[in-house]
Amino acid sequence: MSMDIDSDAPISIAPSHADNSAAATIFCCDCGAPIDGTTAIDAKCYDCFKLTKDISQGIQREATLHFCRDCDRWLQPPSSWVNAQPESRELLALCLKKLSLNRTRIIDASFIWTEPHSRRIRVKLVVQAAVGDDRVMQQALEVIYVVAYQQCPECAKSYTANVWRASVQVRQKVLHKRTFLYLEQLILKHGAHRETINIKEAKDGIDFFFSARNQAEKFVDFLNSVVPVRVKKSQELISQDSHTAKKSYKFTFSVELIPICKDDLVALPIPLAKQIGNISPLGICYRIGTSINVLDPNTLQTADISGPVYWRSPFTSLADSQELVEFIVMDCEPVGPTKGKWVLGETQLARASDLGVNDKTYFARTHLGGLLHAGDSVMGYMLTGTNFNNPQFEAIEESHTYSSRIPDVVIVKKHYPNRRRNRKRHWKVKRMAKDEGELLPKKADQDRMDREFEQFLQDIEEDEEFRQGVQLYKQPARKKQVDEMSVATTDDGGDGGGDLPQVDMDELLEDFDELTMEDQ
């Protein structure tokens, strides 16, 4: 007897019966098909039983979903509101939770397309249930959900007087807002303002309003992680239930930024200067990040002053960017020491306003030795003949160690006098949409704010490291009017100088319109 098996022939895995006619003991009462009476249900075959049995009884065919049109959220009983996109897994899970299955199990669920404006959501279900000791039955059905509009408590609260539960008051007590403008770009870049319900302009700063305390604390933690700040917290009792002893509070966080900005001339307290590396107490602030970065232009020595160290011994700027004076470089010679992009150099300077009047020149050491040439313009602080009402600077003048090191001029940055003002740029930045309220700026204040913002844009062009914290977008091409005359214009590079700093097009992002931002 051969035991060879043909591998091409199909092999049945169904149980074999020696006599199929022996299993059929009765006939189906509907169709007359022979069936096994020991396993048949109601004396019917499986096909006839499916036509008469409905396992979806008790599962409602219609239900209601509540949707808030203001915030685009769905009600998840009993009281929570969740975000869910159309035909998403979250919305499907929300729909299935509305059903009572009654000993049935869902095998499959999917959406059926409907018109978006119909306010109906159709879901196809496949349910499974046991109809006998060893029999399982599946059935498909369709459930229609009616979308009903209902306002969530947060949106309803926004139309009342008690709109916010927590506020963050960000302030910087300086005349110019360069650090504030940079902080605004960091907030936009990281999306830290998305949970705010209102942003309002205030004196010396901005107020951010939140609907929950934890959202405000999260925003304060973000500010602590990007700039040196000092935070104070207060709370106000709104209402109290004498029966349940429940109280409702409003929380306010006062966040004060350090009163020092980029390119400010600072006079450090002498003990603090010795503590942070024995740096010269007279220097310039070249960057504001998580700490204050100070540079000594005479030696290229740098130091970092963290927020806690600054608030233990606070000091103000000796002079800000509004007091910068233009100088003309008569001669510049690099000395040799370098540190990163900085090269120590010795320069002979003449004040731009003195040209043609007198021949007075000034000697200064600068960190821009590798960038300056004879004939260039620079911006710096004039210390000779200037009186400062500053106790730290008076201590430097009285010191035997540092009084002889006070220079005549402190050079801050290179200046490009041929650059046109308000010229057209091929890039732009975003601004937060703020509610100015009753504090509409006067014309003089508006002009000052425009100058500060223009200076901020120039800092972005000139400093690549400063540009890393700002998102730049491509400026859309302006459509030419039908009756507009053709005028020859120049771009950023055609302002009279070929060495003008520019922003590379590869650094720009595509602009997508957002409802919470406005273009500048």
Short mmCIF file of C-alpha atoms in Angstrom, two decimals:
data_model
loop_
_atom_site.label_atom_id
_atom_site.label_comp_id
_atom_site.label_asym_id
_atom_site.label_seq_id
_atom_site.Cartn_x
_atom_site.Cartn_y
_atom_site.Cartn_z
CA MET A 1 0.00 0.00 0.00
CA SER A 2 1.49 3.26 -1.12
CA MET A 3 1.65 6.20 1.37
CA ASP A 4 2.50 8.87 -1.22
CA ILE A 5 0.37 12.02 -1.16
CA ASP A 6 -0.09 14.28 -4.16
CA SER A 7 0.91 17.74 -2.97
CA ASP A 8 -1.14 19.46 -5.70
CA ALA A 9 -4.43 17.97 -4.59
CA PRO A 10 -6.43 20.04 -2.05
CA ILE A 11 -6.79 18.59 1.43
CA SER A 12 -10.02 19.26 3.34
CA ILE A 13 -9.77 20.23 6.99
CA ALA A 14 -13.54 19.98 7.61
CA PRO A 15 -14.67 17.09 9.80
CA SER A 16 -15.52 14.01 7.74
CA HIS A 17 -18.81 12.17 8.19
CA ALA A 18 -19.18 8.62 7.17
CA ASP A 19 -22.82 9.07 6.36
CA ASN A 20 -24.17 12.57 5.75
CA SER A 21 -27.72 11.36 5.47
CA ALA A 22 -27.56 10.03 9.03
CA ALA A 23 -27.02 13.61 10.43
CA ALA A 24 -30.18 14.98 8.78
CA THR A 25 -33.02 13.98 11.06
CA ILE A 26 -35.69 16.64 10.30
CA PHE A 27 -36.70 19.06 7.60
CA CYS A 28 -36.60 22.85 7.96
CA CYS A 29 -40.11 24.10 8.73
CA ASP A 30 -39.73 27.01 6.29
CA CYS A 31 -37.77 25.81 3.30
CA GLY A 32 -37.87 22.03 3.79
CA ALA A 33 -34.10 21.54 3.72
CA PRO A 34 -32.83 18.50 5.65
CA ILE A 35 -31.13 19.58 8.87
CA ASP A 36 -29.85 18.03 12.08
CA GLY A 37 -32.64 18.27 14.61
CA THR A 38 -30.28 18.05 17.59
CA THR A 39 -28.54 21.32 16.72
CA ALA A 40 -31.26 23.23 14.85
CA ILE A 41 -32.82 26.27 16.49
CA ASP A 42 -36.63 26.51 16.29
CA ALA A 43 -36.58 23.67 13.73
CA LYS A 44 -35.10 26.00 11.11
CA CYS A 45 -31.95 26.00 9.06
CA TYR A 46 -29.38 28.74 9.62
CA ASP A 47 -30.42 30.74 6.52
CA CYS A 48 -34.09 30.78 7.51
CA PHE A 49 -33.23 31.57 11.11
CA LYS A 50 -31.30 34.68 10.05
CA LEU A 51 -34.38 35.98 8.22
CA THR A 52 -36.58 35.76 11.32
CA LYS A 53 -34.15 36.57 14.14
CA ASP A 54 -33.00 40.18 14.80
CA ILE A 55 -30.08 40.35 17.24
CA SER A 56 -29.98 44.15 17.00
CA GLN A 57 -33.19 44.57 18.97
CA GLY A 58 -32.68 47.05 21.76
CA ILE A 59 -29.94 48.98 19.89
CA GLN A 60 -31.35 52.40 19.08
CA ARG A 61 -31.25 53.47 15.46
CA GLU A 62 -31.09 57.18 16.27
CA ALA A 63 -29.11 59.21 18.81
CA THR A 64 -28.13 62.81 19.46
CA LEU A 65 -24.66 64.38 19.60
CA HIS A 66 -24.14 67.84 21.09
CA PHE A 67 -21.67 70.16 19.36
CA CYS A 68 -20.38 73.60 20.41
CA ARG A 69 -20.06 75.88 17.40
CA ASP A 70 -17.83 78.41 19.17
CA CYS A 71 -14.95 76.08 20.06
CA ASP A 72 -15.73 73.10 17.75
CA ARG A 73 -15.90 70.58 20.57
CA TRP A 74 -18.26 67.65 21.25
CA LEU A 75 -20.00 66.81 24.51
CA GLN A 76 -18.76 63.61 26.11
CA PRO A 77 -21.24 62.72 28.86
CA PRO A 78 -21.61 63.60 31.55
CA SER A 79 -19.85 66.98 31.44
CA SER A 80 -16.58 66.89 29.50
CA TRP A 81 -16.00 68.42 26.06
CA VAL A 82 -13.52 66.88 23.62
CA ASN A 83 -12.02 67.88 20.27
CA ALA A 84 -12.76 65.51 17.39
CA GLN A 85 -12.36 65.98 13.66
CA PRO A 86 -15.09 64.78 11.25
CA GLU A 87 -14.89 61.02 10.58
CA SER A 88 -12.06 60.62 13.07
CA ARG A 89 -11.44 57.80 15.51
CA GLU A 90 -12.28 60.09 18.42
CA LEU A 91 -15.66 60.97 16.94
CA LEU A 92 -16.40 57.30 16.17
CA ALA A 93 -15.59 56.34 19.76
CA LEU A 94 -17.90 59.11 20.97
CA CYS A 95 -20.71 57.78 18.77
CA LEU A 96 -20.32 54.18 19.97
CA LYS A 97 -20.46 55.24 23.62
CA LYS A 98 -23.97 56.54 22.96
CA LEU A 99 -25.27 53.01 22.21
CA SER A 100 -26.59 50.33 24.58
CA LEU A 101 -25.51 46.98 23.09
CA ASN A 102 -27.70 44.54 25.11
CA ARG A 103 -25.40 41.48 25.15
CA THR A 104 -24.13 42.12 21.64
CA ARG A 105 -20.60 42.83 20.60
CA ILE A 106 -19.45 45.29 17.94
CA ILE A 107 -17.27 43.67 15.31
CA ASP A 108 -16.85 46.57 12.89
CA ALA A 109 -17.86 50.25 12.68
CA SER A 110 -17.39 52.82 9.94
CA PHE A 111 -18.79 56.15 8.78
CA ILE A 112 -21.19 56.53 5.85
CA TRP A 113 -20.70 59.75 3.90
CA THR A 114 -23.33 62.43 4.33
CA GLU A 115 -23.62 66.05 3.27
CA PRO A 116 -21.64 68.30 5.66
CA HIS A 117 -24.58 70.69 6.09
CA SER A 118 -27.13 67.94 6.82
CA ARG A 119 -26.31 67.84 10.56
CA ARG A 120 -26.46 64.06 10.39
CA ILE A 121 -23.79 61.45 11.06
CA ARG A 122 -24.42 57.94 9.72
CA VAL A 123 -22.49 54.99 11.16
CA LYS A 124 -22.56 51.41 9.85
CA LEU A 125 -22.20 48.74 12.55
CA VAL A 126 -21.61 45.00 12.43
CA VAL A 127 -22.72 43.36 15.68
CA GLN A 128 -22.34 39.79 16.88
CA ALA A 129 -24.36 37.81 19.42
CA ALA A 130 -24.73 34.20 20.59
CA VAL A 131 -28.04 32.65 19.50
CA GLY A 132 -27.42 29.16 20.82
CA ASP A 133 -25.04 27.03 22.75
CA ASP A 134 -22.55 26.87 19.92
CA ARG A 135 -24.00 29.26 17.35
CA VAL A 136 -22.92 32.89 16.80
CA MET A 137 -24.76 35.27 14.52
CA GLN A 138 -23.63 38.54 12.89
CA GLN A 139 -25.80 41.36 11.60
CA ALA A 140 -25.20 44.76 10.01
CA LEU A 141 -27.23 47.86 10.86
CA GLU A 142 -27.09 51.63 10.42
CA VAL A 143 -27.34 54.25 13.18
CA ILE A 144 -28.11 57.91 12.46
CA TYR A 145 -26.84 60.60 14.84
CA VAL A 146 -28.44 64.04 14.88
CA VAL A 147 -26.01 66.90 15.58
CA ALA A 148 -27.57 69.32 18.06
CA TYR A 149 -25.95 72.65 18.88
CA GLN A 150 -25.19 73.33 22.53
CA GLN A 151 -22.85 75.93 24.02
CA CYS A 152 -20.14 74.61 26.30
CA PRO A 153 -19.68 76.23 29.75
CA GLU A 154 -16.38 77.87 28.75
CA CYS A 155 -17.91 79.57 25.71
CA ALA A 156 -21.00 80.56 27.68
CA LYS A 157 -18.75 82.06 30.32
CA SER A 158 -16.92 84.15 27.72
CA TYR A 159 -20.07 86.23 27.22
CA THR A 160 -20.33 87.12 30.90
CA ALA A 161 -18.34 89.44 33.14
CA ASN A 162 -16.33 86.62 34.76
CA VAL A 163 -14.57 85.62 31.57
CA TRP A 164 -11.13 84.70 32.85
CA ARG A 165 -10.00 82.72 35.85
CA ALA A 166 -6.27 83.49 35.71
CA SER A 167 -4.22 86.29 34.17
CA VAL A 168 -0.52 86.80 33.53
CA GLN A 169 0.68 90.41 33.54
CA VAL A 170 3.98 90.67 31.66
CA ARG A 171 5.81 93.95 32.24
CA GLN A 172 9.16 95.49 31.34
CA LYS A 173 9.91 98.90 32.77
CA VAL A 174 12.08 100.35 30.02
CA LEU A 175 11.53 103.00 27.36
CA HIS A 176 12.31 100.65 24.49
CA LYS A 177 10.80 97.19 23.99
CA ARG A 178 13.46 95.21 22.15
CA THR A 179 13.45 92.37 24.66
CA PHE A 180 9.65 92.49 24.68
CA LEU A 181 9.51 92.21 20.89
CA TYR A 182 11.87 89.24 20.95
CA LEU A 183 9.78 87.57 23.67
CA GLU A 184 6.70 88.04 21.52
CA GLN A 185 8.36 86.17 18.67
CA LEU A 186 9.36 83.33 21.00
CA ILE A 187 5.76 83.05 22.21
CA LEU A 188 4.54 82.86 18.61
CA LYS A 189 7.20 80.35 17.60
CA HIS A 190 6.36 77.90 20.40
CA GLY A 191 2.60 78.55 20.36
CA ALA A 192 2.53 79.40 24.06
CA HIS A 193 -0.38 81.82 23.56
CA ARG A 194 -2.85 79.32 22.06
CA GLU A 195 -4.71 78.68 25.32
CA THR A 196 -5.35 82.35 25.99
CA ILE A 197 -8.91 83.66 25.76
CA ASN A 198 -7.79 87.28 25.39
CA ILE A 199 -4.59 89.29 24.96
CA LYS A 200 -4.81 92.91 26.00
CA GLU A 201 -2.36 95.77 25.62
CA ALA A 202 -1.43 97.43 28.91
CA LYS A 203 0.99 100.09 30.07
CA ASP A 204 4.58 98.80 29.95
CA GLY A 205 3.47 95.36 28.80
CA ILE A 206 0.74 92.88 27.85
CA ASP A 207 -1.90 91.00 29.84
CA PHE A 208 -2.68 87.38 28.98
CA PHE A 209 -6.00 85.95 30.19
CA PHE A 210 -6.71 82.24 30.70
CA SER A 211 -9.78 80.22 31.61
CA ALA A 212 -7.92 77.94 34.05
CA ARG A 213 -5.20 78.38 36.62
CA ASN A 214 -3.02 75.55 35.33
CA GLN A 215 -2.92 77.16 31.87
CA ALA A 216 -1.55 80.38 33.37
CA GLU A 217 1.04 78.45 35.39
CA LYS A 218 2.13 76.64 32.23
CA PHE A 219 2.57 79.98 30.46
CA VAL A 220 4.60 81.37 33.38
CA ASP A 221 6.86 78.31 33.27
CA PHE A 222 7.43 78.96 29.57
CA LEU A 223 8.44 82.57 30.27
CA ASN A 224 10.85 81.37 32.95
CA SER A 225 12.48 79.03 30.45
CA VAL A 226 13.22 81.67 27.78
CA VAL A 227 13.98 84.98 29.56
CA PRO A 228 15.05 86.02 33.07
CA VAL A 229 11.89 87.08 34.91
CA ARG A 230 10.59 87.62 38.43
CA VAL A 231 7.14 86.23 39.27
CA LYS A 232 4.70 87.29 41.96
CA LYS A 233 1.35 85.58 42.56
CA SER A 234 -1.86 86.91 44.06
CA GLN A 235 -5.45 85.71 44.32
CA GLU A 236 -8.81 87.36 44.77
CA LEU A 237 -11.92 85.79 46.26
CA ILE A 238 -14.88 86.03 43.87
CA SER A 239 -17.60 84.05 45.62
CA GLN A 240 -18.10 81.67 48.53
CA ASP A 241 -20.83 79.15 49.30
CA SER A 242 -21.55 79.25 53.01
CA HIS A 243 -23.31 75.86 52.93
CA THR A 244 -20.62 73.81 51.18
CA ALA A 245 -17.62 76.05 52.03
CA LYS A 246 -16.64 76.15 48.35
CA LYS A 247 -14.72 79.22 47.23
CA SER A 248 -14.04 80.66 43.79
CA TYR A 249 -10.83 82.62 43.17
CA LYS A 250 -9.23 84.66 40.44
CA PHE A 251 -5.46 84.31 40.16
CA THR A 252 -3.03 86.93 38.89
CA PHE A 253 0.63 86.31 38.06
CA SER A 254 2.84 89.39 37.81
CA VAL A 255 5.83 88.67 35.58
CA GLU A 256 8.53 91.34 35.44
CA LEU A 257 11.18 91.16 32.75
CA ILE A 258 14.65 92.40 33.48
CA PRO A 259 14.97 96.12 32.56
CA ILE A 260 17.93 95.46 30.25
CA CYS A 261 17.84 94.98 26.49
CA LYS A 262 20.23 93.97 23.77
CA ASP A 263 23.01 96.51 22.97
CA ASP A 264 22.54 98.34 26.29
CA LEU A 265 25.57 99.74 28.11
CA VAL A 266 25.66 98.30 31.62
CA ALA A 267 27.67 99.15 34.72
CA LEU A 268 27.80 96.08 36.93
CA PRO A 269 28.21 96.28 40.69
CA ILE A 270 31.89 95.64 41.37
CA PRO A 271 31.24 92.70 43.77
CA LEU A 272 29.01 91.08 41.15
CA ALA A 273 31.64 91.61 38.41
CA LYS A 274 34.24 89.83 40.55
CA GLN A 275 31.80 87.04 41.34
CA ILE A 276 31.02 86.15 37.70
CA GLY A 277 34.62 85.81 36.53
CA ASN A 278 36.36 89.07 37.49
CA ILE A 279 35.08 90.77 34.33
CA SER A 280 35.33 94.51 33.84
CA PRO A 281 32.21 96.09 35.39
CA LEU A 282 31.67 98.29 32.34
CA GLY A 283 30.42 96.35 29.31
CA ILE A 284 27.66 95.90 26.80
CA CYS A 285 24.77 93.43 26.81
CA TYR A 286 25.10 91.53 23.53
CA ARG A 287 22.27 89.03 24.07
CA ILE A 288 19.27 88.35 26.30
CA GLY A 289 18.42 84.66 26.56
CA THR A 290 17.86 82.53 29.60
CA SER A 291 20.44 84.82 31.21
CA ILE A 292 22.05 88.22 30.62
CA ASN A 293 25.13 87.90 28.41
CA VAL A 294 27.66 90.68 29.00
CA LEU A 295 30.73 91.43 26.87
CA ASP A 296 33.81 93.46 27.71
CA PRO A 297 34.83 94.97 24.32
CA ASN A 298 38.34 95.74 25.57
CA THR A 299 39.28 92.12 26.30
CA LEU A 300 36.52 90.04 24.60
CA GLN A 301 35.73 88.50 27.99
CA THR A 302 32.11 87.40 28.42
CA ALA A 303 29.98 86.54 31.43
CA ASP A 304 26.47 85.22 32.04
CA ILE A 305 24.21 86.63 34.73
CA SER A 306 21.31 84.34 35.55
CA GLY A 307 17.94 85.60 36.69
CA PRO A 308 18.28 84.69 40.40
CA VAL A 309 21.76 86.27 40.55
CA TYR A 310 20.46 89.45 38.92
CA TRP A 311 17.49 89.86 41.24
CA ARG A 312 19.72 89.44 44.30
CA SER A 313 21.76 92.48 43.19
CA PRO A 314 19.69 94.30 40.55
CA PHE A 315 21.06 97.09 38.38
CA THR A 316 19.77 99.15 35.49
CA SER A 317 21.32 99.95 32.14
CA LEU A 318 23.72 102.86 32.02
CA ALA A 319 22.59 103.86 28.52
CA ASP A 320 20.18 102.31 26.04
CA SER A 321 20.04 102.12 22.25
CA GLN A 322 18.26 105.49 22.01
CA GLU A 323 21.51 107.18 23.16
CA LEU A 324 23.73 105.63 20.51
CA VAL A 325 25.94 108.06 18.60
CA GLU A 326 27.20 107.58 15.06
CA PHE A 327 30.98 107.52 14.57
CA ILE A 328 33.15 107.28 11.45
CA VAL A 329 36.04 104.82 11.51
CA MET A 330 39.25 106.63 10.54
CA ASP A 331 41.50 103.61 11.03
CA CYS A 332 41.07 100.05 12.29
CA GLU A 333 43.79 97.55 13.04
CA PRO A 334 43.11 94.02 14.37
CA VAL A 335 45.24 93.28 17.43
CA GLY A 336 45.07 89.51 17.36
CA PRO A 337 42.90 87.88 20.05
CA THR A 338 39.72 86.33 18.65
CA LYS A 339 36.68 84.72 20.22
CA GLY A 340 34.19 83.14 17.85
CA LYS A 341 33.04 85.78 15.39
CA TRP A 342 34.69 88.59 17.36
CA VAL A 343 38.15 89.95 16.64
CA LEU A 344 39.78 92.43 18.98
CA GLY A 345 40.83 95.60 17.19
CA GLU A 346 42.01 99.14 17.86
CA THR A 347 40.23 101.97 16.08
CA GLN A 348 40.47 105.73 15.60
CA LEU A 349 37.01 107.29 15.52
CA ALA A 350 35.52 110.66 14.70
CA ARG A 351 32.01 111.66 15.57
CA ALA A 352 29.89 111.96 12.45
CA SER A 353 28.49 115.30 13.60
CA ASP A 354 32.04 116.69 14.03
CA LEU A 355 33.14 116.07 10.45
CA GLY A 356 33.88 119.41 8.86
CA VAL A 357 33.67 121.17 12.22
CA ASN A 358 36.74 119.96 14.12
CA ASP A 359 39.46 117.32 13.88
CA LYS A 360 38.83 115.65 17.23
CA THR A 361 39.26 111.87 17.22
CA TYR A 362 38.79 109.18 19.81
CA PHE A 363 40.61 105.92 20.49
CA ALA A 364 38.62 102.79 21.24
CA ARG A 365 39.14 99.07 21.37
CA THR A 366 36.36 97.02 19.84
CA HIS A 367 35.23 93.45 19.33
CA LEU A 368 34.46 94.21 15.65
CA GLY A 369 38.07 94.34 14.49
CA GLY A 370 37.50 91.82 11.71
CA LEU A 371 34.45 93.66 10.36
CA LEU A 372 35.42 97.34 10.33
CA HIS A 373 37.44 99.23 7.77
CA ALA A 374 38.39 102.86 7.28
CA GLY A 375 35.34 104.86 6.26
CA ASP A 376 32.76 102.58 7.88
CA SER A 377 30.12 103.91 10.23
CA VAL A 378 29.58 102.50 13.71
CA MET A 379 27.17 103.16 16.55
CA GLY A 380 28.55 103.55 20.03
CA TYR A 381 28.19 105.24 23.38
CA MET A 382 30.02 108.49 24.07
CA LEU A 383 31.43 108.38 27.61
CA THR A 384 33.73 111.39 27.44
CA GLY A 385 31.91 114.49 28.65
CA THR A 386 28.75 112.55 29.55
CA ASN A 387 27.30 112.62 33.05
CA PHE A 388 25.54 109.47 34.27
CA ASN A 389 23.33 109.42 37.33
CA ASN A 390 24.16 105.86 38.20
CA PRO A 391 25.57 104.61 41.54
CA GLN A 392 27.36 101.65 39.93
CA PHE A 393 29.16 103.93 37.45
CA GLU A 394 30.13 106.31 40.25
CA ALA A 395 31.64 103.37 42.12
CA ILE A 396 33.67 102.50 39.00
CA GLU A 397 34.96 106.07 38.73
CA GLU A 398 36.00 106.06 42.39
CA SER A 399 37.69 102.66 42.14
CA HIS A 400 41.48 102.66 41.90
CA THR A 401 41.37 99.50 39.80
CA TYR A 402 38.73 100.33 37.19
CA SER A 403 38.73 104.14 36.98
CA SER A 404 41.69 104.18 34.58
CA ARG A 405 40.02 101.60 32.30
CA ILE A 406 36.99 103.70 31.37
CA PRO A 407 37.21 104.24 27.59
CA ASP A 408 36.23 107.34 25.65
CA VAL A 409 33.88 105.46 23.34
CA VAL A 410 32.23 102.02 23.55
CA ILE A 411 31.49 100.64 20.07
CA VAL A 412 28.35 98.52 19.91
CA LYS A 413 27.69 97.61 16.27
CA LYS A 414 28.33 98.50 12.66
CA HIS A 415 26.00 101.03 11.09
CA TYR A 416 24.74 101.17 7.51
CA PRO A 417 23.76 104.80 6.83
CA ASN A 418 22.91 104.16 3.16
CA ARG A 419 20.14 101.75 4.04
CA ARG A 420 16.75 103.15 3.13
CA ARG A 421 14.15 103.43 5.83
CA ASN A 422 10.86 101.55 5.46
CA ARG A 423 12.21 99.76 2.42
CA LYS A 424 10.38 96.78 1.04
CA ARG A 425 11.62 93.48 2.44
CA HIS A 426 11.05 90.07 0.94
CA TRP A 427 10.29 88.67 4.41
CA LYS A 428 8.05 89.48 7.34
CA VAL A 429 7.32 88.46 10.93
CA LYS A 430 4.06 87.75 12.71
CA ARG A 431 2.57 89.82 15.50
CA MET A 432 0.09 88.78 18.15
CA ALA A 433 -3.42 90.15 17.75
CA LYS A 434 -3.83 92.26 20.89
CA ASP A 435 -6.82 94.15 22.23
CA GLU A 436 -5.64 97.72 22.69
CA GLY A 437 -8.80 98.69 24.60
CA GLU A 438 -8.80 102.30 25.73
CA LEU A 439 -5.00 102.62 25.62
CA LEU A 440 -4.76 103.79 22.04
CA PRO A 441 -1.25 105.15 21.50
CA LYS A 442 -0.70 108.78 20.72
CA LYS A 443 0.92 109.80 17.47
CA ALA A 444 4.28 110.42 19.14
CA ASP A 445 4.13 107.07 20.92
CA GLN A 446 3.10 105.33 17.72
CA ASP A 447 6.08 106.84 15.88
CA ARG A 448 8.39 105.67 18.66
CA MET A 449 6.91 102.16 18.51
CA ASP A 450 7.40 102.08 14.73
CA ARG A 451 11.04 103.09 15.13
CA GLU A 452 11.61 100.41 17.76
CA PHE A 453 10.04 97.76 15.53
CA GLU A 454 12.16 98.89 12.58
CA GLN A 455 15.25 98.61 14.77
CA PHE A 456 14.11 95.13 15.78
CA LEU A 457 13.83 94.13 12.11
CA GLN A 458 17.34 95.48 11.48
CA ASP A 459 18.65 93.39 14.38
CA ILE A 460 17.12 90.34 12.73
CA GLU A 461 18.93 91.13 9.49
CA GLU A 462 22.30 91.82 11.09
CA ASP A 463 22.52 89.06 13.71
CA GLU A 464 22.20 85.44 12.53
CA GLU A 465 22.25 84.11 16.09
CA PHE A 466 19.44 86.50 17.06
CA ARG A 467 17.51 85.31 14.03
CA GLN A 468 17.36 81.72 15.29
CA GLY A 469 14.59 82.52 17.77
CA VAL A 470 12.36 84.24 15.21
CA GLN A 471 10.18 82.68 12.53
CA LEU A 472 10.44 84.58 9.25
CA TYR A 473 7.83 84.25 6.51
CA LYS A 474 7.93 85.03 2.83
CA GLN A 475 6.40 88.34 1.89
CA PRO A 476 3.61 87.74 -0.63
CA ALA A 477 3.97 89.53 -3.93
CA ARG A 478 1.76 92.59 -4.13
CA LYS A 479 -0.71 92.52 -6.97
CA LYS A 480 -0.27 95.36 -9.39
CA GLN A 481 -3.31 97.57 -9.90
CA VAL A 482 -4.74 98.07 -13.36
CA ASP A 483 -4.06 101.80 -13.47
CA GLU A 484 -0.77 101.64 -11.54
CA MET A 485 2.29 103.14 -13.21
CA SER A 486 5.40 101.03 -13.66
CA VAL A 487 8.13 102.31 -11.35
CA ALA A 488 11.65 100.94 -11.18
CA THR A 489 12.36 99.65 -7.66
CA THR A 490 15.31 98.04 -5.95
CA ASP A 491 15.43 95.16 -3.51
CA ASP A 492 17.29 94.87 -0.21
CA GLY A 493 20.63 94.73 -1.93
CA GLY A 494 20.14 97.92 -3.93
CA ASP A 495 20.31 100.46 -1.14
CA GLY A 496 23.67 101.81 -2.05
CA GLY A 497 25.90 99.23 -0.44
CA GLY A 498 26.81 95.74 -1.47
CA ASP A 499 27.70 94.60 2.06
CA LEU A 500 24.28 95.20 3.58
CA PRO A 501 23.13 92.30 5.78
CA GLN A 502 20.36 90.27 4.21
CA VAL A 503 18.14 87.34 5.13
CA ASP A 504 18.62 84.23 3.02
CA MET A 505 15.52 83.01 1.21
CA ASP A 506 16.20 79.48 2.48
CA GLU A 507 15.48 80.67 6.02
CA LEU A 508 11.94 81.83 5.19
CA LEU A 509 8.77 79.86 5.82
CA GLU A 510 5.64 79.75 3.72
CA ASP A 511 2.94 82.00 5.11
CA PHE A 512 -0.31 80.35 6.18
CA ASP A 513 -3.09 82.62 7.37
CA GLU A 514 -3.92 82.22 11.06
CA LEU A 515 -6.86 83.89 12.71
CA THR A 516 -4.94 84.85 15.87
CA MET A 517 -2.10 86.71 14.17
CA GLU A 518 -1.63 89.78 12.10
CA ASP A 519 1.14 90.50 9.61
CA GLN A 520 3.77 93.19 9.97
#
